[in-house]
XYZ file of C-alpha atoms in Angstrom:
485
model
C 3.937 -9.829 -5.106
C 3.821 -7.960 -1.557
C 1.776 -9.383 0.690
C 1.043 -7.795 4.219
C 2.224 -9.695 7.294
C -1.381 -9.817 8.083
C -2.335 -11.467 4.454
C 0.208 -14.159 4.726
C -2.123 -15.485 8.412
C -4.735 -16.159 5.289
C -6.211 -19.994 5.379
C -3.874 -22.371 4.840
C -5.147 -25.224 2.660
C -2.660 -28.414 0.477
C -5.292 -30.417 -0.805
C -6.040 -30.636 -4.426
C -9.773 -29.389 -4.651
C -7.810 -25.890 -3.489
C -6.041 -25.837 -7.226
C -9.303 -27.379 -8.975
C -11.788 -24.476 -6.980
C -8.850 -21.635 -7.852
C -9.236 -22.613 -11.672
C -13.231 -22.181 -11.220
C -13.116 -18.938 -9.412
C -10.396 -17.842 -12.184
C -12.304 -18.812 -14.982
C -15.723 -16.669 -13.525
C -13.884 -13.672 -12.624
C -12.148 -13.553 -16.781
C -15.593 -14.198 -17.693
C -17.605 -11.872 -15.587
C -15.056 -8.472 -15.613
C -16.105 -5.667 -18.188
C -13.103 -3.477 -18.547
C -14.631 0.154 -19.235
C -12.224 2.449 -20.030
C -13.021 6.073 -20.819
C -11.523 8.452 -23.009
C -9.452 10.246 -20.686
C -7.683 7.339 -19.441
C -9.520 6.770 -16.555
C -10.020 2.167 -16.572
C -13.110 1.091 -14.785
C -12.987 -2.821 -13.941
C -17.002 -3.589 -13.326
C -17.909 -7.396 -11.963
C -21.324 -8.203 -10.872
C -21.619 -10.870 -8.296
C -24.695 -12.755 -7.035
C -24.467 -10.307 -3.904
C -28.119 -8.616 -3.981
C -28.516 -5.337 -2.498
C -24.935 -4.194 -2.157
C -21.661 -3.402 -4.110
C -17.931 -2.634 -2.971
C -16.458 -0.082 -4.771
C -12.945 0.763 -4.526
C -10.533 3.766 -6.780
C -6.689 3.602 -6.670
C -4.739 6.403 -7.973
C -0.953 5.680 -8.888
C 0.430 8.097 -6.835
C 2.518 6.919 -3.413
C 5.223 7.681 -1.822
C 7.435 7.481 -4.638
C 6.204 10.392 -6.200
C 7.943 12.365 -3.587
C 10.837 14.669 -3.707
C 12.417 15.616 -0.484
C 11.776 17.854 1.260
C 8.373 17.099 0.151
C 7.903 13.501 1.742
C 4.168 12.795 2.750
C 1.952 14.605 0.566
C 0.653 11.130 -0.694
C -0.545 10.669 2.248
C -1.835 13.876 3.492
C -4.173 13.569 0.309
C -6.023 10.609 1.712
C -6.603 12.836 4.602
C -7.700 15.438 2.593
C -9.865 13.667 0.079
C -12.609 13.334 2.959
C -12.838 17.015 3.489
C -15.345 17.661 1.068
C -15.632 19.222 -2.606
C -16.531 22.820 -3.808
C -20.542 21.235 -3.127
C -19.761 19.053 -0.251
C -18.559 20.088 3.488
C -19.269 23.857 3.371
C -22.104 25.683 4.205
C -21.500 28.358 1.829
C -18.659 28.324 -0.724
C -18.385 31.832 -2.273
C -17.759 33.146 1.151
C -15.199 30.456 2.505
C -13.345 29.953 -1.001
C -11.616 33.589 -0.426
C -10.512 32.686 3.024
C -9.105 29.630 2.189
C -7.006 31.584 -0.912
C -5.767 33.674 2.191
C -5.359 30.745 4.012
C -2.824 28.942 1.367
C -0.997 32.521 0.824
C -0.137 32.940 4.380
C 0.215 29.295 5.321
C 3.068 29.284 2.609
C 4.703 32.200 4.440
C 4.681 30.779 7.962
C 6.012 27.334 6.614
C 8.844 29.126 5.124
C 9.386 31.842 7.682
C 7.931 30.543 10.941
C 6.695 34.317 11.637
C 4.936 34.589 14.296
C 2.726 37.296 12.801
C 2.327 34.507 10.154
C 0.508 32.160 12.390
C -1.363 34.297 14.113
C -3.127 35.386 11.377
C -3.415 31.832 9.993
C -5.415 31.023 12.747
C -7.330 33.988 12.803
C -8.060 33.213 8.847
C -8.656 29.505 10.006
C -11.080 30.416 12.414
C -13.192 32.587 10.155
C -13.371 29.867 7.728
C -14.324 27.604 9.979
C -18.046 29.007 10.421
C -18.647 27.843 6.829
C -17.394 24.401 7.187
C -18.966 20.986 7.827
C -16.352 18.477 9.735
C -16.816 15.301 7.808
C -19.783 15.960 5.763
C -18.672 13.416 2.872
C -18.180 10.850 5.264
C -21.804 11.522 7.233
C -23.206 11.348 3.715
C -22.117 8.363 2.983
C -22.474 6.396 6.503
C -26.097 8.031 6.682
C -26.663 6.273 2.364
C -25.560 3.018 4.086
C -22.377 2.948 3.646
C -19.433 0.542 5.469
C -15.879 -0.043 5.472
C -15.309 3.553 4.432
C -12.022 3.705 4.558
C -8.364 4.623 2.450
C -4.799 4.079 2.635
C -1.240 5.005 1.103
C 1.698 3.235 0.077
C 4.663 3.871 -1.182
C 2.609 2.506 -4.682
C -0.392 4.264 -4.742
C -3.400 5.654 -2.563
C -6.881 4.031 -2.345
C -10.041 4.427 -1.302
C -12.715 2.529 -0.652
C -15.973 1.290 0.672
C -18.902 -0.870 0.586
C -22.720 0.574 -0.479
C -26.332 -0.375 -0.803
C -27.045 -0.932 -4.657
C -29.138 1.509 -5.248
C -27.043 4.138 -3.727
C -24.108 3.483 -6.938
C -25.008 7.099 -8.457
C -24.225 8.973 -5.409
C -20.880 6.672 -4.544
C -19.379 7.592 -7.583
C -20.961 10.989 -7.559
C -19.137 11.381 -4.349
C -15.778 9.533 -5.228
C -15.779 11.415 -7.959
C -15.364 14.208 -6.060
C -13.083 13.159 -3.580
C -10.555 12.310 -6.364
C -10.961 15.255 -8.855
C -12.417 18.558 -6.630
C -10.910 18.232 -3.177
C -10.969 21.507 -1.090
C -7.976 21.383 1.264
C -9.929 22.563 4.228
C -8.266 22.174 7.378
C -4.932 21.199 5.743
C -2.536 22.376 8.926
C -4.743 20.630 11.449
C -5.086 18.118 9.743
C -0.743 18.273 9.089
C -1.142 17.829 12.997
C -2.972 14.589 13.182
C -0.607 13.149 10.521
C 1.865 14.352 13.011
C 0.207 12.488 15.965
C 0.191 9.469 13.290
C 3.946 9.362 13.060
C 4.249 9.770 17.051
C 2.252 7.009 17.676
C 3.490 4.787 14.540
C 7.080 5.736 14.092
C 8.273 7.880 16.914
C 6.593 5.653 20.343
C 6.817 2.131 18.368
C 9.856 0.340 18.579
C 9.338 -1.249 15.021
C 8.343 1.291 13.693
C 11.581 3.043 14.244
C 13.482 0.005 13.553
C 12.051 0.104 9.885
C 12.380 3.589 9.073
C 15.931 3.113 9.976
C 16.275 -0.040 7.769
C 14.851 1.478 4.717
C 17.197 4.647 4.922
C 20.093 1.999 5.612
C 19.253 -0.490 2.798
C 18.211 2.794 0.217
C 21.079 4.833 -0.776
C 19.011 6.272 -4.058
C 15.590 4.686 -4.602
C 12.464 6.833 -3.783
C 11.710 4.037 -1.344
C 14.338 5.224 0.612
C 11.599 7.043 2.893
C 8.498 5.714 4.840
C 4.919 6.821 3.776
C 4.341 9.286 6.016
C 7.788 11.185 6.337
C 9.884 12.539 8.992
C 8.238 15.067 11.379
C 10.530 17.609 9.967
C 9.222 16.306 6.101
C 5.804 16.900 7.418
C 5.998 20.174 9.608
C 7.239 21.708 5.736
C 4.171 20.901 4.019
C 2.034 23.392 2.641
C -0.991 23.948 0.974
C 0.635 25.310 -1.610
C 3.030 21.953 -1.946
C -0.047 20.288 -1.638
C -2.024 21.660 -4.511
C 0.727 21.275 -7.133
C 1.564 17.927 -5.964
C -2.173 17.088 -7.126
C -2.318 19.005 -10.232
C 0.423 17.226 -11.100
C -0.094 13.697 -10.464
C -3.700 13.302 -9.492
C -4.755 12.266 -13.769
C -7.081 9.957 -15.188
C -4.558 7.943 -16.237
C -3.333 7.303 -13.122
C -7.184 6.254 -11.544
C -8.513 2.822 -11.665
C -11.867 2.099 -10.237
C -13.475 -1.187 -9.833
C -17.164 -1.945 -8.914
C -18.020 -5.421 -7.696
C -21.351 -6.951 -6.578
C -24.795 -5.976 -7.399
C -24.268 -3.796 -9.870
C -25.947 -3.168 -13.212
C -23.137 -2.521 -15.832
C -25.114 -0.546 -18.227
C -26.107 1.844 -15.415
C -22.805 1.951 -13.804
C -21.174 2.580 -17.210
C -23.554 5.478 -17.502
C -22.617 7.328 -13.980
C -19.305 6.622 -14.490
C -19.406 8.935 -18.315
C -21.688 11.632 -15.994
C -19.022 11.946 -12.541
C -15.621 10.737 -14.520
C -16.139 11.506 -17.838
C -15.329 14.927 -17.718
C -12.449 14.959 -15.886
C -9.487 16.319 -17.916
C -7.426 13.820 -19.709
C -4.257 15.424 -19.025
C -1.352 13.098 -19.036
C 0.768 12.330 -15.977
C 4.434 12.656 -16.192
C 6.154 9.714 -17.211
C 8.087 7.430 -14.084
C 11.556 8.467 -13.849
C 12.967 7.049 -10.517
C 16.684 7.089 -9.599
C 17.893 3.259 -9.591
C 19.530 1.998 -6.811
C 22.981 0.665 -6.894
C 23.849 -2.922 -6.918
C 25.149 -3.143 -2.698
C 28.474 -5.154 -2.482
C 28.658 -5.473 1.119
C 26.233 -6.391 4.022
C 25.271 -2.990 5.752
C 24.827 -2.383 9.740
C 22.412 -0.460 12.063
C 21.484 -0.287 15.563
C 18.801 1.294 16.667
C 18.123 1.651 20.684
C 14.210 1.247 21.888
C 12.171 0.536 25.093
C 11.321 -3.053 24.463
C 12.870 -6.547 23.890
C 15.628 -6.832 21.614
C 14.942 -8.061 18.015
C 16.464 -7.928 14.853
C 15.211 -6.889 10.777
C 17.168 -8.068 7.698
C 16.334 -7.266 4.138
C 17.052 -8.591 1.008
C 17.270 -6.720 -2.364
C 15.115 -8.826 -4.996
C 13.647 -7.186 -8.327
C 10.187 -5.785 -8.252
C 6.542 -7.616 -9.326
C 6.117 -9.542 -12.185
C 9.597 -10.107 -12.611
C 10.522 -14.311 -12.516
C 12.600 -13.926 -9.422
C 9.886 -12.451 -7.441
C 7.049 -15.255 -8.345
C 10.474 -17.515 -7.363
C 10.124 -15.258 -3.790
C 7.011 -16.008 -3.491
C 7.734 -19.953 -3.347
C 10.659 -19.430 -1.129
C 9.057 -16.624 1.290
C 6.013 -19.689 2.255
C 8.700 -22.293 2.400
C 10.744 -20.393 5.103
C 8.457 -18.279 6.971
C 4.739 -19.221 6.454
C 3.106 -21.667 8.696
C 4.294 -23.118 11.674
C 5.922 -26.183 9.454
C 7.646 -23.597 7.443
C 11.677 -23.839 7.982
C 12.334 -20.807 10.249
C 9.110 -21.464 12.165
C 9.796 -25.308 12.986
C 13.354 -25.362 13.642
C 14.246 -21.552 15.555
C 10.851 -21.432 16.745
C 9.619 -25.091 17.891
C 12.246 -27.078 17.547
C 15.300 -25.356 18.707
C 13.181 -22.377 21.159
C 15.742 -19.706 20.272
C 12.884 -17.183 18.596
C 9.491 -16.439 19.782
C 8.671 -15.370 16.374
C 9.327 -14.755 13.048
C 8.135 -12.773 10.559
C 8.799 -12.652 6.876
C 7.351 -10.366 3.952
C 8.128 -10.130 -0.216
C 7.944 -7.377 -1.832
C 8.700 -5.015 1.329
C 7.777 -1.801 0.930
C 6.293 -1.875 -2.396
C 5.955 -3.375 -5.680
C 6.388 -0.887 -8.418
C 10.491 -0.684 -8.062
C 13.294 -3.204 -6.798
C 12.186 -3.724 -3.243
C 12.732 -6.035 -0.183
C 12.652 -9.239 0.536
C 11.989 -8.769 4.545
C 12.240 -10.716 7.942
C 12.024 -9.814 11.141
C 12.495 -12.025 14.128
C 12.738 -12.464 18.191
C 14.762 -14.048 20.447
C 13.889 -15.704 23.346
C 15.214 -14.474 26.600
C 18.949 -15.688 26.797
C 19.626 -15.664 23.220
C 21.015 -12.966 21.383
C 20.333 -11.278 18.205
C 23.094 -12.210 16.631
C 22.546 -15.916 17.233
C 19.437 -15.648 15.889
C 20.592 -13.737 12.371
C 23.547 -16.592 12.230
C 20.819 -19.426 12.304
C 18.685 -17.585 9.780
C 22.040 -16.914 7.786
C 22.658 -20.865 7.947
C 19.138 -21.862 6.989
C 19.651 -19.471 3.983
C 23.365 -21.073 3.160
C 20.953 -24.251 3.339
C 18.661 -23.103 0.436
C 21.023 -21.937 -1.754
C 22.922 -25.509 -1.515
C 19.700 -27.765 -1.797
C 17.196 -25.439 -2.239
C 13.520 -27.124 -1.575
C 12.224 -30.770 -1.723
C 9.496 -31.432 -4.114
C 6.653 -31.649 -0.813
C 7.454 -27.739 0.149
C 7.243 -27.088 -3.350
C 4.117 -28.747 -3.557
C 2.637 -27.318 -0.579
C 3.893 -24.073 -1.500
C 2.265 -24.117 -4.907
C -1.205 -25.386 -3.221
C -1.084 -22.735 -0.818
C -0.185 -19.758 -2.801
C -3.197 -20.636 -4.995
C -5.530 -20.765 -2.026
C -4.281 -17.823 -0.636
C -5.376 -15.873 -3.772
C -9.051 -17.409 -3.595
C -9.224 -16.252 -0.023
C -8.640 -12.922 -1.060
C -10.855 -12.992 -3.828
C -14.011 -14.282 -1.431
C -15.633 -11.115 -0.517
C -16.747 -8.109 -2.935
C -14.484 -5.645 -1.350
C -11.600 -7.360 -1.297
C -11.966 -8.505 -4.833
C -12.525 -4.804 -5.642
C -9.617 -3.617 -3.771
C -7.450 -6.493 -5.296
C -8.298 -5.661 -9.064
C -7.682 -2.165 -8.750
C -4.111 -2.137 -6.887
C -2.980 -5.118 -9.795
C -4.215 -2.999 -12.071
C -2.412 0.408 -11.399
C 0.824 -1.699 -10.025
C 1.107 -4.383 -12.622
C -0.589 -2.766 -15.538
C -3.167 -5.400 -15.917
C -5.526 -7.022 -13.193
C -5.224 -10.527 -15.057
C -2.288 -10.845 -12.846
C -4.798 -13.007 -10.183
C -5.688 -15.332 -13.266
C -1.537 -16.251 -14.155
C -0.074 -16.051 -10.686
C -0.778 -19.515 -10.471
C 0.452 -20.792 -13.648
C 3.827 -19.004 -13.094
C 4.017 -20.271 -9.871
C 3.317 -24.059 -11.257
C 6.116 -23.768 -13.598
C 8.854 -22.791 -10.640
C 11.205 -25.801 -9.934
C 13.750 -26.480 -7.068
C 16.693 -25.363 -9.886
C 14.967 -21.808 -9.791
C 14.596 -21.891 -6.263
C 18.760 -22.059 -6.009
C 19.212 -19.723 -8.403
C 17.148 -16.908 -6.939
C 18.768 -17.984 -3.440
C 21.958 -18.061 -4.650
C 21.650 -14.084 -6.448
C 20.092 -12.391 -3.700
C 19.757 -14.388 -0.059
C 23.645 -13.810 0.423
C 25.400 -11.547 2.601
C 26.397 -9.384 0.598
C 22.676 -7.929 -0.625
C 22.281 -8.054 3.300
C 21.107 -5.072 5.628
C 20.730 -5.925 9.241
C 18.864 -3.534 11.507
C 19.322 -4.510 15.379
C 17.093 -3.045 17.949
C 18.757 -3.301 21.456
């Protein structure tokens, strides 16, 4: 399963009350999750916690990235910009006067897209301006900070988009009341200024960061078919075409109940949460989605090249292609991705990094950039000054030729197995994690009991499976090297 670079820094813990305390917490979250589901496919995952006063509460909608169609690359995205810019009730002073302007606005913002007229933007602005003096600038977001709300906050992946946040108990009507809304009645108000921050975004992310380039180039070089082919956020050309009229089919089409999973952990009374969930979700329309239909990527047959030039110190990024979640080979990842790269007695760390000195770091990632399809298995990695990047990748490429032969002793297994297990109880520690956690196994895996059998998958991985995964997809031929010079 993917896990950020940031995740992997979790606590790292080999002792044997870390298995015995992951069965407990296991057993208490099968025992204490009520799985609501209502009848237009909407699945609610409710857990109350001993956490008085306050519940997380987190939706994920299965729509990412690879929902896209070029040109149309970022719309996924620009919806978790526009799903805090109020509702038909919420961020407007006065509907029935701004709703015809922002008809206008759509109508002639599809013209300039297409045309670039001049006459086109000028009298989008003029139409944006006009609509302005009905609009509230982050009302939904004052409303909540101002009920006590934290950690307000979303994201997109290539996977799906989320959003989340953390509330007093006794505001749980209005969350989902307002949730609700941001999901099922957004009002794409300010849609081509906001198309500018996301523009800013990809400057700052993509454009200005030397990674950031680095990886856009390695997915496009690794991809030849597969919908993640593209980053999250799209090309500036990608984004400079998007329209509110792209925008508002893309969610008609994709934004469905049964495509929404919400989970509510902490303080929360399930009878009562049960009943604001049938008043705010209930009557959404249970419309179903179109069915997943994504191009599959060919098998690669030869290791494939790119350089990319940038203002910084050299480094290099290889992927792997490995199958997607919940497939054997990628618990198998899992087991080799700690074993290499997590920790600094981890194989890449000790022997490039401290014992040999010819990388200041290394990175490594499964399940790279998403978990729905075939993805990555990913590493990235530094070399000190007077070592090259292609030293580096031949020492990687050796400690690789090294797994496949032996594959692991029975201690990294060990370790691996006792870490992996912690790593899940760490995440599973505070309400809004645990929220955020049930909710993206949910829509990705198709059922959030995937944190109860990780563990017990993992436990039944020997060093023979180890080889065998090595063997199939660490070799140079699944290879794509991206070198930044």
């Amino acid at each position: 399963m993917s896990k950020s670079l940031a995740m992997l820094k979790v606590l790292i813990c080999v002792s044997i009350f870390c298995i015995s305390t992951t069965a407990t917490a296991q057993w208490d979250i099968a025992k204490n999750v009520t799985v609501y589901r209502l009848p237009n496919g909407m699945t609610w995952l409710l857990v109350r916690r001993p956490t008085p006063n306050i519940f997380a509460g987190a939706i994920a909608v299965k729509v990412g990235g690879i929902e896209e169609t070029p040109p149309h690359i970022g719309l996924a995205h620009m919806f978790e910009h526009m799903a805090f810019k109020g509702t038909h009730e919420i961020g407007t002073t006065d509907y029935n006067k701004e709703a015809p302007l922002l008809k206008k606005i759509q109508v002639v913002g599809d013209d300039w897209v297409k045309t670039a007229n001049p006459e086109s933007l000028k009298q989008l602005q003029d139409l944006q301006k006009q609509a302005s003096q009905y609009q509230r600038s982050n009302d939904l977001f004052t409303l909540l900070s101002r009920s006590g709300a934290r950690d307000i906050n979303a994201f997109t992946s290539k996977d799906l988009t989320q959003y989340h946040s953390v509330m007093p108990a006794n505001q749980l009507g209005l969350w989902l009341y307002l949730y609700a809304g941001m999901v099922n009645d957004p009002i794409l108000r300010e849609f081509y200024s906001e198309r500018n921050v996301v523009q800013e975004e990809r400057r700052m992310r993509v454009e200005n960061s030397p990674q950031g380039k680095a990886y856009e180039t390695l997915l496009l070089t690794a991809y030849s078919t597969s919908p993640y082919r593209y980053t999250t956020i799209g090309t500036a050309e990608q984004i400079g075409s998007l329209s509110v009229g792209d925008a508002t089919a893309f969610h008609q089409k994709f934004y469905h109940p049964d495509r929404m999973y919400g989970a509510l952990v902490g303080d929360v009374n399930i009878a009562q949460a049960k009943a604001y969930i049938n008043k705010y979700f209930a009557s959404m329309p249970g419309t179903r989605s179109p069915k997943d239909n994504f191009p599959k990527e060919p098998v690669q047959t030869e290791t494939r090249r790119a350089t990319v030039h940038v203002n910084s110190a050299p480094f290099l990024m290889m992927a792997f292609h490995k199958p997607r979640v919940g497939s054997d080979a990628d618990y198998v990842f899992d087991v080799i991705d700690y074993t290499l790269c997590q920790g600094a007695t981890s194989r890449l760390q000790k022997k490039l990094v401290t014992d040999e000195k010819i990388a200041q770091n290394i990175s490594c990632a499964s399940g790279i950039p998403g978990n729905r399809l075939d993805n990555l298995y990913y590493i990235e990695a530094y070399p000190i000054k007077g070592h090259s990047t292609k030293e580096l990748e031949e020492r990687i490429m050796a400690e690789l030729q090294a797994l496949r032969d032996t594959g692991i002793t029975d201690k990294e297994l060990k370790i691996a197995r006792n870490n992996l297990a912690s790593n899940f109880l760490w995440e599973m520690q505070s309400n809004d994690d645990l929220a955020e956690l049930l909710v993206d196994y949910q829509a990705i895996t198709g059922d959030w009991r995937y944190v109860l059998t990780h563990a017990s998958h993992i436990e039944a991985i020997g060093n023979s499976d180890v080889k065998k995964v090595a063997q199939t997809y660490l070799v140079p031929t699944n290879l794509t090297v991206v070198t930044a010079e």
